[in-house]
Amino acid sequence: MNKVCLLGRLCADPAIKEINGNNKLADFTLAVDRGLSKEAKEKAKQTADFIRCKAWGPKADLIEKYFKKGDQLALSGKIQTGSYEDSDGKKVYTTDVIIEGVDFIKSQSAEENKPKQSSIFDEGDLPF
């Protein structure tokens, strides 16, 4: 079974391409936290993985319309590997997640525009 579930944030606005005039492709990178402990994060050089993702057709339309850099999303899909020759004739290997489902989590702009909540309690008043 080839199934992937990811939760992360968009590293940049999705790149949208029209293929054969009527089919869209959304190409983007998702930053996925490795879930390391605080101590491990301090020692690690990298605390997230950057996963290339592709969505076709209606899913590409949805991603184009509703998601931008910094937005958090959950997605499911399958891993697809491939290869091509670059301009120097060197073979380049690729690994992508082909999107099958997308869920809204929260957007960066919604967090920034969210009103700040003030507490009616002073922390010194709490019994714990």
PDB file of N, CA, C and O in Angstrom, residues 27 52 54 81-96:
ATOM      1  N   ASP A  27       1.954  22.738  -7.966  1.00  0.00           N
ATOM      2  CA  ASP A  27       3.239  22.208  -7.541  1.00  0.00           C
ATOM      3  C   ASP A  27       3.692  23.048  -6.352  1.00  0.00           C
ATOM      4  O   ASP A  27       3.774  24.271  -6.463  1.00  0.00           O
ATOM      5  N   ARG A  52       8.101  17.761  -1.592  1.00  0.00           N
ATOM      6  CA  ARG A  52       7.506  18.238  -2.850  1.00  0.00           C
ATOM      7  C   ARG A  52       6.175  17.549  -3.069  1.00  0.00           C
ATOM      8  O   ARG A  52       6.063  16.334  -2.945  1.00  0.00           O
ATOM      9  N   LYS A  54       2.388  17.501  -5.523  1.00  0.00           N
ATOM     10  CA  LYS A  54       1.716  17.862  -6.770  1.00  0.00           C
ATOM     11  C   LYS A  54       0.241  17.488  -6.674  1.00  0.00           C
ATOM     12  O   LYS A  54      -0.097  16.435  -6.148  1.00  0.00           O
ATOM     13  N   THR A  81       7.994   8.227  -7.478  1.00  0.00           N
ATOM     14  CA  THR A  81       9.389   8.508  -7.786  1.00  0.00           C
ATOM     15  C   THR A  81       9.573   8.590  -9.292  1.00  0.00           C
ATOM     16  O   THR A  81       8.769   8.058 -10.060  1.00  0.00           O
ATOM     17  N   GLY A  82      10.609   9.265  -9.698  1.00  0.00           N
ATOM     18  CA  GLY A  82      10.902   9.391 -11.119  1.00  0.00           C
ATOM     19  C   GLY A  82      12.325   9.869 -11.322  1.00  0.00           C
ATOM     20  O   GLY A  82      13.089  10.039 -10.368  1.00  0.00           O
ATOM     21  N   SER A  83      12.678  10.104 -12.559  1.00  0.00           N
ATOM     22  CA  SER A  83      14.011  10.619 -12.878  1.00  0.00           C
ATOM     23  C   SER A  83      13.974  11.324 -14.229  1.00  0.00           C
ATOM     24  O   SER A  83      13.069  11.109 -15.028  1.00  0.00           O
ATOM     25  N   TYR A  84      14.961  12.190 -14.427  1.00  0.00           N
ATOM     26  CA  TYR A  84      15.130  12.880 -15.699  1.00  0.00           C
ATOM     27  C   TYR A  84      16.597  13.279 -15.827  1.00  0.00           C
ATOM     28  O   TYR A  84      17.353  13.212 -14.856  1.00  0.00           O
ATOM     29  N   GLU A  85      16.990  13.666 -17.029  1.00  0.00           N
ATOM     30  CA  GLU A  85      18.350  14.155 -17.249  1.00  0.00           C
ATOM     31  C   GLU A  85      18.334  15.669 -17.268  1.00  0.00           C
ATOM     32  O   GLU A  85      17.526  16.275 -17.979  1.00  0.00           O
ATOM     33  N   ASP A  86      19.225  16.289 -16.475  1.00  0.00           N
ATOM     34  CA  ASP A  86      19.298  17.751 -16.466  1.00  0.00           C
ATOM     35  C   ASP A  86      20.060  18.248 -17.693  1.00  0.00           C
ATOM     36  O   ASP A  86      20.477  17.450 -18.547  1.00  0.00           O
ATOM     37  N   SER A  87      20.245  19.549 -17.780  1.00  0.00           N
ATOM     38  CA  SER A  87      20.887  20.141 -18.965  1.00  0.00           C
ATOM     39  C   SER A  87      22.344  19.704 -19.127  1.00  0.00           C
ATOM     40  O   SER A  87      22.895  19.782 -20.219  1.00  0.00           O
ATOM     41  N   ASP A  88      22.965  19.222 -18.058  1.00  0.00           N
ATOM     42  CA  ASP A  88      24.347  18.733 -18.132  1.00  0.00           C
ATOM     43  C   ASP A  88      24.415  17.244 -18.437  1.00  0.00           C
ATOM     44  O   ASP A  88      25.495  16.662 -18.466  1.00  0.00           O
ATOM     45  N   GLY A  89      23.264  16.614 -18.639  1.00  0.00           N
ATOM     46  CA  GLY A  89      23.216  15.189 -18.927  1.00  0.00           C
ATOM     47  C   GLY A  89      23.280  14.313 -17.684  1.00  0.00           C
ATOM     48  O   GLY A  89      23.373  13.099 -17.784  1.00  0.00           O
ATOM     49  N   LYS A  90      23.226  14.923 -16.508  1.00  0.00           N
ATOM     50  CA  LYS A  90      23.277  14.185 -15.252  1.00  0.00           C
ATOM     51  C   LYS A  90      21.872  13.698 -14.887  1.00  0.00           C
ATOM     52  O   LYS A  90      20.904  14.433 -15.001  1.00  0.00           O
ATOM     53  N   LYS A  91      21.773  12.452 -14.436  1.00  0.00           N
ATOM     54  CA  LYS A  91      20.476  11.897 -14.055  1.00  0.00           C
ATOM     55  C   LYS A  91      20.067  12.453 -12.686  1.00  0.00           C
ATOM     56  O   LYS A  91      20.833  12.412 -11.733  1.00  0.00           O
ATOM     57  N   VAL A  92      18.836  12.975 -12.603  1.00  0.00           N
ATOM     58  CA  VAL A  92      18.288  13.542 -11.375  1.00  0.00           C
ATOM     59  C   VAL A  92      17.104  12.680 -10.955  1.00  0.00           C
ATOM     60  O   VAL A  92      16.213  12.396 -11.763  1.00  0.00           O
ATOM     61  N   TYR A  93      17.101  12.252  -9.695  1.00  0.00           N
ATOM     62  CA  TYR A  93      16.010  11.438  -9.161  1.00  0.00           C
ATOM     63  C   TYR A  93      15.048  12.328  -8.386  1.00  0.00           C
ATOM     64  O   TYR A  93      15.467  13.241  -7.681  1.00  0.00           O
ATOM     65  N   THR A  94      13.750  12.050  -8.518  1.00  0.00           N
ATOM     66  CA  THR A  94      12.730  12.858  -7.846  1.00  0.00           C
ATOM     67  C   THR A  94      11.825  11.979  -6.989  1.00  0.00           C
ATOM     68  O   THR A  94      11.621  10.799  -7.297  1.00  0.00           O
ATOM     69  N   THR A  95      11.314  12.575  -5.930  1.00  0.00           N
ATOM     70  CA  THR A  95      10.300  11.949  -5.094  1.00  0.00           C
ATOM     71  C   THR A  95       9.246  13.003  -4.815  1.00  0.00           C
ATOM     72  O   THR A  95       9.563  14.077  -4.302  1.00  0.00           O
ATOM     73  N   ASP A  96       8.011  12.729  -5.173  1.00  0.00           N
ATOM     74  CA  ASP A  96       6.908  13.661  -4.977  1.00  0.00           C
ATOM     75  C   ASP A  96       5.761  12.947  -4.276  1.00  0.00           C
ATOM     76  O   ASP A  96       5.635  11.729  -4.352  1.00  0.00           O
TER      77      ASP A  96
END
